Short mmCIF file of C-alpha atoms and ligand atoms in Angstrom, two decimals:
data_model
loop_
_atom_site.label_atom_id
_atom_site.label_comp_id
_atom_site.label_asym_id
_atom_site.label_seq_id
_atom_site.Cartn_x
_atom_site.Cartn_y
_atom_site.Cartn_z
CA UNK A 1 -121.28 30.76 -115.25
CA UNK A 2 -123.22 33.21 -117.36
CA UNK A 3 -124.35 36.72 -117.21
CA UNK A 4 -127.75 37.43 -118.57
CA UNK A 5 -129.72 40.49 -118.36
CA UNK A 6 -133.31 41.20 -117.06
CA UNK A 7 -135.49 43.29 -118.36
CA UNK A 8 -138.65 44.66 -116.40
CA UNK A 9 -141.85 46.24 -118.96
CA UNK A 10 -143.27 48.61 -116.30
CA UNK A 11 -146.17 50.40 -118.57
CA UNK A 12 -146.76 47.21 -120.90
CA UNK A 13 -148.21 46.03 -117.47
CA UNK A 14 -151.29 47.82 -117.55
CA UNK A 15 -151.82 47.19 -121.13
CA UNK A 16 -154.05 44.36 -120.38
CA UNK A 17 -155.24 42.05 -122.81
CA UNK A 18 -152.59 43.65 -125.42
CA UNK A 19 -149.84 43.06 -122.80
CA UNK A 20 -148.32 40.17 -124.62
CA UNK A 21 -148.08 41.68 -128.13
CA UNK A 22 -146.44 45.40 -126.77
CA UNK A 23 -143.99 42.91 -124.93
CA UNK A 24 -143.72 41.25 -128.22
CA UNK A 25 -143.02 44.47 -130.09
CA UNK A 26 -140.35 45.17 -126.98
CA UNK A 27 -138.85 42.13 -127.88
CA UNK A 28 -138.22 42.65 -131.28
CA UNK A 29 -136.99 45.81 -131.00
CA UNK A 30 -134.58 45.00 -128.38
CA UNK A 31 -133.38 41.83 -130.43
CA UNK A 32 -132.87 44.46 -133.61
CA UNK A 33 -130.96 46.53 -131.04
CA UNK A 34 -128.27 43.81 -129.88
CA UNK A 35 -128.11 42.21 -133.35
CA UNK A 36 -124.76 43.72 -133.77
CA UNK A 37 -123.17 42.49 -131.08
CA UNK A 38 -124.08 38.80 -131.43
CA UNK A 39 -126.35 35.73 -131.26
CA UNK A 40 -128.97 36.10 -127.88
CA UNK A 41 -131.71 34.23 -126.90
CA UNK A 42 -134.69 36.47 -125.36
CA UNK A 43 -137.73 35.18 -123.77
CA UNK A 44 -140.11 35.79 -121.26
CA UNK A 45 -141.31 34.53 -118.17
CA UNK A 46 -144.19 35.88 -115.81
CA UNK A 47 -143.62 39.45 -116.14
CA UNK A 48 -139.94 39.45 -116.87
CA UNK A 49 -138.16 39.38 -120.20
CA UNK A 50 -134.51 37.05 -120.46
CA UNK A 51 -131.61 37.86 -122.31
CA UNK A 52 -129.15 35.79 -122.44
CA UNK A 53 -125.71 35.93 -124.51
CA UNK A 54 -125.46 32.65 -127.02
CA UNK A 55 -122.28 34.02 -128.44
CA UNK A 56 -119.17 33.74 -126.52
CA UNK A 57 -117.34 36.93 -125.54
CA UNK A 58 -120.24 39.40 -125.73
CA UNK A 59 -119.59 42.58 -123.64
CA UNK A 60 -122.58 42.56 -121.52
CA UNK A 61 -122.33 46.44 -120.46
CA UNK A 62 -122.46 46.94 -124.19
CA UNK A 63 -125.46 44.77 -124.75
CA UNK A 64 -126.94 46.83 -121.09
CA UNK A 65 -126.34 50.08 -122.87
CA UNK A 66 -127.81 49.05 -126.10
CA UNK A 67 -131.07 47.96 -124.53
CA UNK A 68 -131.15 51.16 -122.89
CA UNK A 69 -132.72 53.30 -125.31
CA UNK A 70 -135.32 50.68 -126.42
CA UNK A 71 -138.57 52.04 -125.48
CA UNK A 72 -140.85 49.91 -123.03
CA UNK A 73 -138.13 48.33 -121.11
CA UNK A 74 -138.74 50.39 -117.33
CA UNK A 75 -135.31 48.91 -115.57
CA UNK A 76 -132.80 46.18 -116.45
CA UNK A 77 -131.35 43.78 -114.21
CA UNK A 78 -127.66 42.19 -114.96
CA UNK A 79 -127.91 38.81 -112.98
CA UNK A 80 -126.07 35.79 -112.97
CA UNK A 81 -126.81 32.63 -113.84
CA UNK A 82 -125.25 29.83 -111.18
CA UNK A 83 -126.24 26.22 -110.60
CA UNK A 84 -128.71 25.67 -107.97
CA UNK A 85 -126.65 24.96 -105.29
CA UNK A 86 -125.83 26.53 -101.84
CA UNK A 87 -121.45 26.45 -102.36
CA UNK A 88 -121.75 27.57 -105.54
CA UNK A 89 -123.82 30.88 -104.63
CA UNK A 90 -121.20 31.58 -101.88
CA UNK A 91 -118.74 31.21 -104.09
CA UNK A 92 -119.71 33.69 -106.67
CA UNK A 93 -121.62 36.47 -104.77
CA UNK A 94 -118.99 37.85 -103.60
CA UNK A 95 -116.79 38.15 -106.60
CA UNK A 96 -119.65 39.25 -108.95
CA UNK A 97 -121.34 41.71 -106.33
CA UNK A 98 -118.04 43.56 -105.61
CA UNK A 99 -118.00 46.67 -107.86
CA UNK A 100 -121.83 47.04 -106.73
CA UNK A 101 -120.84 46.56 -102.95
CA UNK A 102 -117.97 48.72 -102.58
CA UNK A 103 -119.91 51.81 -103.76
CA UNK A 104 -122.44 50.97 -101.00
CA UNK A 105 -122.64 51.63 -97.44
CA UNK A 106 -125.52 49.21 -97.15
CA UNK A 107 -127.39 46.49 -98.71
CA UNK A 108 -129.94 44.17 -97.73
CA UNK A 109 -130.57 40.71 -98.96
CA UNK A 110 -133.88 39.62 -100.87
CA UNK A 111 -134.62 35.76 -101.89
CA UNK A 112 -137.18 34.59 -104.02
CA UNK A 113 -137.66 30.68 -103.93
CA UNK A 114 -140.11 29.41 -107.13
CA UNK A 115 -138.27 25.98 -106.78
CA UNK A 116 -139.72 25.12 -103.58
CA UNK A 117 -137.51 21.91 -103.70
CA UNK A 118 -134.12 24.11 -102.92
CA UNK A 119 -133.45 22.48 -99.02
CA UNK A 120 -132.93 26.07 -98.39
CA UNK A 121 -135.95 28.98 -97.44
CA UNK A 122 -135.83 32.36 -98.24
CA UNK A 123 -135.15 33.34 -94.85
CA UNK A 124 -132.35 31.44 -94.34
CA UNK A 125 -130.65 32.38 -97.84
CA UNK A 126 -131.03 35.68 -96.71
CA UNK A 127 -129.31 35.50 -93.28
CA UNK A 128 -126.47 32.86 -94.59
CA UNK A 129 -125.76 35.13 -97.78
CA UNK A 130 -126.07 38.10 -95.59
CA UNK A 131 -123.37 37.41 -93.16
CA UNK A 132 -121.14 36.14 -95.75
CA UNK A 133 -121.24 39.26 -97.68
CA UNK A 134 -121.07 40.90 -94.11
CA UNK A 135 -117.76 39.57 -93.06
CA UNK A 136 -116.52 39.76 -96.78
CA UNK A 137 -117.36 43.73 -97.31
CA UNK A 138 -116.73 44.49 -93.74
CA UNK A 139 -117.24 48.37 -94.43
CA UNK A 140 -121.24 47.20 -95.23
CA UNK A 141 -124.16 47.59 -93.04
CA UNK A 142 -127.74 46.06 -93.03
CA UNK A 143 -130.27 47.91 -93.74
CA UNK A 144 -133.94 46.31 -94.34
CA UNK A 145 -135.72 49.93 -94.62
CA UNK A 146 -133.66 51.79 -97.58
CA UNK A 147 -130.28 50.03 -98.65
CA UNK A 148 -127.96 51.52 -101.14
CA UNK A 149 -128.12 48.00 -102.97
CA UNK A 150 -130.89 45.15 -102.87
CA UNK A 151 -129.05 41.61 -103.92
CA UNK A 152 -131.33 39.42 -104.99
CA UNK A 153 -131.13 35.70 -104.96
CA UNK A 154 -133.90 33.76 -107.17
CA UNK A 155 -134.21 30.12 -106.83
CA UNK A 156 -136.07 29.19 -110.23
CA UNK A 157 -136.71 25.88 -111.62
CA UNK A 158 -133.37 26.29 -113.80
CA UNK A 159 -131.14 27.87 -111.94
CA UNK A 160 -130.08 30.39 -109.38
CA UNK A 161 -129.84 33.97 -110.25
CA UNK A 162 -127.45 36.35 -108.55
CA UNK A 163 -129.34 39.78 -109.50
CA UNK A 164 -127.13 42.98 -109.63
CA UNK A 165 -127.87 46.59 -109.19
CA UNK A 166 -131.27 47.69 -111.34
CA UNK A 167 -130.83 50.02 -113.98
CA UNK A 168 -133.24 52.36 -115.46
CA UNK A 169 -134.69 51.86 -119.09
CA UNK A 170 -135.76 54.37 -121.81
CA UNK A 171 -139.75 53.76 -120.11
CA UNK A 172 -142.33 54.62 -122.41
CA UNK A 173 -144.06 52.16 -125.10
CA UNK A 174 -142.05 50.33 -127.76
CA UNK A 175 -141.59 52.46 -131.10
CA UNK A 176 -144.02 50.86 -133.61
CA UNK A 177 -146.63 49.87 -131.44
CA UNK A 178 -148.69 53.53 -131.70
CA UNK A 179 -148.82 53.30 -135.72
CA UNK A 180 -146.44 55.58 -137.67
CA UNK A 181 -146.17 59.85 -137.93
CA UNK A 182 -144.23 62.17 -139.90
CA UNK A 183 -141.56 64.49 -137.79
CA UNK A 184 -140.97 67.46 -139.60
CA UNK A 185 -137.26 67.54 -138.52
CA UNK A 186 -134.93 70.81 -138.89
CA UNK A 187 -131.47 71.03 -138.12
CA UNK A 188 -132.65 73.02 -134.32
CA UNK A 189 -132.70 71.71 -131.10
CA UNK A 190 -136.46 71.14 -130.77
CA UNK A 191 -137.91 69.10 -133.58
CA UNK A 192 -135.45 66.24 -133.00
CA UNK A 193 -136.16 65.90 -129.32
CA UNK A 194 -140.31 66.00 -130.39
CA UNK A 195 -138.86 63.07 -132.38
CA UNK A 196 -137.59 61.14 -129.74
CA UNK A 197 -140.95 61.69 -127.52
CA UNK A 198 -143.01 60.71 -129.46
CA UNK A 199 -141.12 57.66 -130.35
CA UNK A 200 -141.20 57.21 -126.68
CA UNK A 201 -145.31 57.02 -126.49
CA UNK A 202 -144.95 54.27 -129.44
CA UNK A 203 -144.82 55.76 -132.59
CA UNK A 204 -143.05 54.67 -135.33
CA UNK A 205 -141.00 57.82 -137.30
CA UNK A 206 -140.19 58.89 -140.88
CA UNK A 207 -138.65 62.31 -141.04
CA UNK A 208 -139.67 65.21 -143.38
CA UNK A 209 -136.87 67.82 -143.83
CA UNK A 210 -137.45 71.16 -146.24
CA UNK A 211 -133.92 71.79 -147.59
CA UNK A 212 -133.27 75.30 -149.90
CA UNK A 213 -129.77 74.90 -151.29
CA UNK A 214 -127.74 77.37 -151.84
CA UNK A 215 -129.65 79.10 -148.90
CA UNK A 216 -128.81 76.20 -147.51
CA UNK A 217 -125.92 74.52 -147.63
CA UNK A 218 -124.72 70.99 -147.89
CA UNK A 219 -123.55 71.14 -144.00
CA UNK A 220 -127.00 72.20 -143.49
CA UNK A 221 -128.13 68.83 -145.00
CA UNK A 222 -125.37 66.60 -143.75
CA UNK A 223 -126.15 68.10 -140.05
CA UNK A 224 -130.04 66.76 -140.26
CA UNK A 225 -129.06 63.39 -141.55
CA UNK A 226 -126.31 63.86 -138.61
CA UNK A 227 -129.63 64.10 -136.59
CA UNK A 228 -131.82 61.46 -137.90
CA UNK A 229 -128.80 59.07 -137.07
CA UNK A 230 -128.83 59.68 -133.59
CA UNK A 231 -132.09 59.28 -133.17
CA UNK A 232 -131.53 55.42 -134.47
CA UNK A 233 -131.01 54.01 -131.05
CA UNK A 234 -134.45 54.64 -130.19
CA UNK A 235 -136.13 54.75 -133.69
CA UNK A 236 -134.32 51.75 -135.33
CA UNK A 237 -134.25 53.21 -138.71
CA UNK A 238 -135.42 56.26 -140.53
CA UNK A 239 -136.50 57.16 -143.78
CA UNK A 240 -135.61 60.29 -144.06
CA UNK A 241 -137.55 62.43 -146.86
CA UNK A 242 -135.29 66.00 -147.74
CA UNK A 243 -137.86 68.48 -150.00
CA UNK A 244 -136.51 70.59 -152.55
CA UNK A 245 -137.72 74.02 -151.46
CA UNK A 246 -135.79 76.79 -152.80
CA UNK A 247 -138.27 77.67 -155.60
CA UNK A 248 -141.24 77.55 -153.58
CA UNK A 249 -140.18 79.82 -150.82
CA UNK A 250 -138.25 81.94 -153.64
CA UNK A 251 -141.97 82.29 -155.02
CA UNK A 252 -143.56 83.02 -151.96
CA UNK A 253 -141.14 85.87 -151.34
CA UNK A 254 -141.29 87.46 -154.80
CA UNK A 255 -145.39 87.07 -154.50
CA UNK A 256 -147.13 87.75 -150.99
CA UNK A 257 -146.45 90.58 -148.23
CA UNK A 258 -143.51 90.05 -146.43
CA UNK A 259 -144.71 89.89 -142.96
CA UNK A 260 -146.98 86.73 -144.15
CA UNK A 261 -144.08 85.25 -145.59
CA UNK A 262 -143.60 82.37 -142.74
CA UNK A 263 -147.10 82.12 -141.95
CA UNK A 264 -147.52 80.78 -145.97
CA UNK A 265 -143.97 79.09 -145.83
CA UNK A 266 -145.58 76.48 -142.96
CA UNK A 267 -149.23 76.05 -144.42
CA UNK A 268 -146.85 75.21 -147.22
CA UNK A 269 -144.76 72.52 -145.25
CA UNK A 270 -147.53 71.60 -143.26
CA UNK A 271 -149.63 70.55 -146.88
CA UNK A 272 -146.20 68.85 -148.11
CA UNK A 273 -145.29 66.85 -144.86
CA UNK A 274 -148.94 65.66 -145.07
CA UNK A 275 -148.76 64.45 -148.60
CA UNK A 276 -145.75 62.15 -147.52
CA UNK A 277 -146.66 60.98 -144.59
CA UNK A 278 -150.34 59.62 -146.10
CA UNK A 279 -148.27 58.32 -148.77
CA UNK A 280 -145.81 56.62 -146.11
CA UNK A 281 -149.24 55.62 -144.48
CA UNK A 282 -148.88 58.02 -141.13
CA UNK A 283 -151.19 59.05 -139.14
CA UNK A 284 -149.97 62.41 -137.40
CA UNK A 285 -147.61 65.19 -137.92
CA UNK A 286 -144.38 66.14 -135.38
CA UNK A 287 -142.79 69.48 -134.87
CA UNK A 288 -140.86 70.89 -132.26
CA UNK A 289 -142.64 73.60 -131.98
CA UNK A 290 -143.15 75.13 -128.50
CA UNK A 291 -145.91 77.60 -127.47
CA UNK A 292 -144.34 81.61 -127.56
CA UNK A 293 -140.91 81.23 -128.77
CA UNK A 294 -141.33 82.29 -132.04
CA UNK A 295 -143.75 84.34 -133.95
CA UNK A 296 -144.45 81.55 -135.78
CA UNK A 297 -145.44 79.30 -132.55
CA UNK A 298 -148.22 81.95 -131.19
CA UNK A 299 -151.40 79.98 -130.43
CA UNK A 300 -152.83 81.97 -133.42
CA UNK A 301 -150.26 81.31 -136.05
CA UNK A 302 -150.68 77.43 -134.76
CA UNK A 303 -153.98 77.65 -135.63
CA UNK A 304 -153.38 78.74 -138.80
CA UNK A 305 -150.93 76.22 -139.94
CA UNK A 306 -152.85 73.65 -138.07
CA UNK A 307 -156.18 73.78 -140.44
CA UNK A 308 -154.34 73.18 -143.71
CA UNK A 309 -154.06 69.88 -142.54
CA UNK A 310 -156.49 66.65 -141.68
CA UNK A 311 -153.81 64.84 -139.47
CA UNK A 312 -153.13 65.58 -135.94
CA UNK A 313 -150.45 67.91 -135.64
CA UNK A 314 -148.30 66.44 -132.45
CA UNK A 315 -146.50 69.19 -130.55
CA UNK A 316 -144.88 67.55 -127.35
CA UNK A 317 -142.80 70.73 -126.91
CA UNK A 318 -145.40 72.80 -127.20
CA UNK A 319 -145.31 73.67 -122.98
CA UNK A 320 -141.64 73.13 -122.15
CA UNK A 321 -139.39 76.02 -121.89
CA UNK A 322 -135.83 76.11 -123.70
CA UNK A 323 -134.03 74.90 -121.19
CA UNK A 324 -136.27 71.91 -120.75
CA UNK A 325 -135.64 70.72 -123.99
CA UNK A 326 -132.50 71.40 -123.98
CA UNK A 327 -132.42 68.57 -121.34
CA UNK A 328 -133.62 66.35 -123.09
CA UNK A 329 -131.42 67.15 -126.36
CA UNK A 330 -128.42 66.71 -124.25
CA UNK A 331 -129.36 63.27 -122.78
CA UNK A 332 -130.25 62.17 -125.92
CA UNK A 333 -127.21 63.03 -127.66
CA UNK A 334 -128.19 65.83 -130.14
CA UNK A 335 -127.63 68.74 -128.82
CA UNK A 336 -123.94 69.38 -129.93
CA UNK A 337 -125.00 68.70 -133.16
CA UNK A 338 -128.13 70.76 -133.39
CA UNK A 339 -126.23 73.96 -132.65
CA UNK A 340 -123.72 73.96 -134.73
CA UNK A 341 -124.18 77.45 -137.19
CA UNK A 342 -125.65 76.35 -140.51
CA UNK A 343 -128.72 77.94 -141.92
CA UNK A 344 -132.28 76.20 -142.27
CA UNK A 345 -134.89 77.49 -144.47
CA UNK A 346 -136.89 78.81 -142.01
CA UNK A 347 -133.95 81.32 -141.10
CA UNK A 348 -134.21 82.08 -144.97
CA UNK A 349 -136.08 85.29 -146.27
CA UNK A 350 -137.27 85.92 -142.42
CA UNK A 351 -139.89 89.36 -142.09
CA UNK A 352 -138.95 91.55 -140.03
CA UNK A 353 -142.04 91.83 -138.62
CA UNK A 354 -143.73 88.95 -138.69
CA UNK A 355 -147.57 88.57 -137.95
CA UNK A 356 -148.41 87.44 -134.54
CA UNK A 357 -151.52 87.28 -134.16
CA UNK A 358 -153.01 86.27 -138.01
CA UNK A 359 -156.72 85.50 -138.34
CA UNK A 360 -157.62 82.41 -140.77
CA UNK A 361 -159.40 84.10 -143.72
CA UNK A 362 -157.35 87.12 -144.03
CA UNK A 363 -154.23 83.92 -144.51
CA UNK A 364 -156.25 82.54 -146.62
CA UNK A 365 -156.97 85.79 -148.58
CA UNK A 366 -153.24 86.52 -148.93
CA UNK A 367 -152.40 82.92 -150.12
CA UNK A 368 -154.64 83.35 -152.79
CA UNK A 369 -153.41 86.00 -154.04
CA UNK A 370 -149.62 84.71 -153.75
CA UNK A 371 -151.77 81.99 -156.50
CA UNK A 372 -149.17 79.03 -155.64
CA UNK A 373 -151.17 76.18 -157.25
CA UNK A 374 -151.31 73.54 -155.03
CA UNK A 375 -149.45 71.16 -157.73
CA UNK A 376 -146.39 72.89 -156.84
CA UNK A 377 -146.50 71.42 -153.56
CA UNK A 378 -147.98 67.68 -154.82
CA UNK A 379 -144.55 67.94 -157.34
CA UNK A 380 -141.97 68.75 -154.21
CA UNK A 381 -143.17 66.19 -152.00
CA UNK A 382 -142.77 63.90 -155.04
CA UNK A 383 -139.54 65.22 -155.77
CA UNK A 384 -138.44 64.71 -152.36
CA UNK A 385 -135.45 62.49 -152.05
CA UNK A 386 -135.20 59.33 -149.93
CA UNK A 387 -132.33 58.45 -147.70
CA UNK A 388 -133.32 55.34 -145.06
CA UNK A 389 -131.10 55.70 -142.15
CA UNK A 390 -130.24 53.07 -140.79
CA UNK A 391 -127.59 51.50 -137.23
CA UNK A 392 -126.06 48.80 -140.08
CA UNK A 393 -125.35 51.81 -142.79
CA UNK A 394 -124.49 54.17 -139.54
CA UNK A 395 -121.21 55.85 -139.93
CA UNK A 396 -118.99 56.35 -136.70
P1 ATP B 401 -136.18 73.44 -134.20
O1 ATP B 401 -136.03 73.52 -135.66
O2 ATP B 401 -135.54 72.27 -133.68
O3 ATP B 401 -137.52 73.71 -133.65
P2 ATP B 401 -136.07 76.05 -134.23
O4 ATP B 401 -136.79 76.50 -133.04
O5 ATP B 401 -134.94 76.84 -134.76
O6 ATP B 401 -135.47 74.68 -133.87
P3 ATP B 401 -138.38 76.68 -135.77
O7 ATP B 401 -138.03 77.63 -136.84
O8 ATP B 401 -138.91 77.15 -134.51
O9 ATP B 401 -137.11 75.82 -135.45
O10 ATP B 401 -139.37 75.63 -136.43
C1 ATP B 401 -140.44 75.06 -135.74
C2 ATP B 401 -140.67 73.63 -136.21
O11 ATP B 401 -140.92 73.57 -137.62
C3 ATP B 401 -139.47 72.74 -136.01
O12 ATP B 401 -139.42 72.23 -134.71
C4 ATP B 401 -139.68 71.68 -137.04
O13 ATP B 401 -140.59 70.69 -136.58
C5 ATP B 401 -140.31 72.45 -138.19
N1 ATP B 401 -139.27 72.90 -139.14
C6 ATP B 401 -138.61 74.06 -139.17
N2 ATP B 401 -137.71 74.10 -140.19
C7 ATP B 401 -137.82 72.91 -140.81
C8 ATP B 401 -137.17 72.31 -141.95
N3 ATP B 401 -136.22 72.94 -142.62
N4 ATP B 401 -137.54 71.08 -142.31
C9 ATP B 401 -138.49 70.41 -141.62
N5 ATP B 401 -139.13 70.90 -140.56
C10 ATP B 401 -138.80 72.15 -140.16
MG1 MG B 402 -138.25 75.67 -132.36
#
């Protein structure tokens, strides 16, 4: 008997006509995502998607935890796979239910009959089934209303299928299916969980990371590609673009007031990151920037960063507090990483008093006057240098 694994699209549902190509895109992703582990063969059915193991020995709570960050998928179901026939289901429910059903205190049965030729009805599979399990967990109790666990029994046209416990997926839309954006990604806590949530609503990533060595140091770098790996469960892969941008912010220093410094240091990024990302054909900006926690992140100093550039700038921390994307960073795996001690560039030459509340012209004024021709910025997004991240290449 087999194990094979359910998967249930939740969202994709109401995607209507473009249903069947988001579940398509689901599909895909999740078969990139289990490609290590072995052969599969996935296909769907009605509203539910099949996996099912082709290669022998797969560890299916591997392959469950794989397809758990792959965006779209809203709960997974384990279930086995039995021949249609009545001894054979009481002969492996209880074995294959047992881990599920000691943990409970009560379950209920639930039987689906699409092979209307099965002798049996639902009813009756569900009152047969139910006392076995009954007299074999005798510590269970029925309960129709709310049970701790819901076995399922489905009587298809190929087979029975013994469903266990339902597990929750990543939600959201599969990555790729939104088009493609740029995440300007720093080695903090908040730009790689923008990352992820926006990967969640669909879009594809490439990653845009200012580097200005020997401000910054090699752990510095090593720490953001640390960071654009563990974003690969979700993401797939990453093409990660690191900016030289020591002289640039060295020149902005030497040449404008210092409490416009950061101000001019994002328009800066903001111009770069755009230049990539048309050239990687994107169309948005990510940060992690959240409303108020920096003087950077004021509504007015978004503004002015904002109107250097034509894309969308995507913000999906803009209204969370700290602690709520700290959450997030910690579920997702990052947040040890993010906070370990090395410098970024934005840490680099910092004012000590910063504008707050800057107006657009007098920004403009001041970057004038700095005079940084805007070739300087054209030459360090082309000197930018390419690593593509990827789970194949992924060290341990
Ligand atoms: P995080 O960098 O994760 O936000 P932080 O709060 O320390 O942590 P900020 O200085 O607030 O970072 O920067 C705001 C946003 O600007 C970041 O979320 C990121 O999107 C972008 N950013 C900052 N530094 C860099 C960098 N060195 N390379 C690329 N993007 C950066
Ligand atoms: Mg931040």
């Amino acid at each position: 008997m087999k194990e094979i694994i359910l998967l249930k699209c939740g969202e994709l549902v109401l995607k209507g006509q473009n249903r069947s190509s988001f579940e398509d895109a689901m599909i895909k992703n999740a078969r990139r995502r289990l490609e290590p582990l072995g052969k599969f063969h996935i296909w769907k059915s009605q509203s539910t998607v099949f996996v099912e193991p082709l290669t022998e020995g797969i560890r299916m709570e591997e392959a469950v935890e794989r397809l758990q960050t792959v965006f779209g998928i809203a709960a997974l179901c384990p279930a086995l796979v039995i021949p249609k026939d009545w001894q054979a289901i009481c002969a492996a429910a209880p074995g294959y239910l047992e881990s599920d059903l000691l943990a409970a205190r009560t379950f209920k049965v639930n039987a689906k009959r699409s092979d209307k030729s099965f002798p049996m009805k639902s009813p009756e599979i569900c009152r047969e089934l139910g006392g076995l399990l009954l007299s074999k967990f005798p510590h269970l109790k029925v309960d129709v209303e709310d049970p701790d666990v819901l076995v399922t029994v489905e009587i298809r046209e190929k087979g029975a299928y013994l469903h266990k416990r339902q597990l929750p997926g990543a939600g959201g839309i599969p990555v790729g299916t939104g088009g493609k954006a740029a995440l300007l990604l720093s080695g903090g806590i908040d730009s790689p969980v923008a990352g992820y949530m926006m990967a969640k609503r669909g879009l594809e990533l490439i990653a845009v990371h200012f580097a200005s060595p020997p401000y910054t140091s090699d752990r510095a770098r090593q720490k953001v590609i640390s960071l654009g790996e563990k974003l690969l469960p979700y993401i797939g892969r990453l093409r990660l673009f690191i900016v030289p941008f020591t002289e640039l912010q060295e020149q902005l220093r030497d040449r404008c007031p210092e409490e416009y410094f950061t101000l001019l240091m994002r328009r800066a990024m903001m111009r770069i990151a755009e230049s990539i990302a048309l050239r990687e054909g994107c169309s948005g900006l990510i940060t992690g920037e959240s409303l108020g926690q920096v003087a950077s992140q004021t509504i007015q100093a978004l503004g002015v960063t904002d109107c250097v550039t034509e894309l969308p700038v995507l913000r999906p921390a803009i209204g969370m507090d700290k602690s709520e994307i700290v959450a997030i960073a910690r579920k997702i795996d990052t947040f040890e990483t993010s906070i370990l001690p090395y410098e970024d560039c934005c840490t680099v030459f910092t004012p000590r008093h910063p504008r707050t509340r800057p107006k657009g012209d007098e920004v403009a004024r001041v970057e004038a006057e700095a005079g940084i021709p805007p070739e300087a910025l054209r030459e360090a997004a082309e000197a930018a240098e390419l690593l593509v991240l990827s789970p194949r290449y992924q060290r341990s």
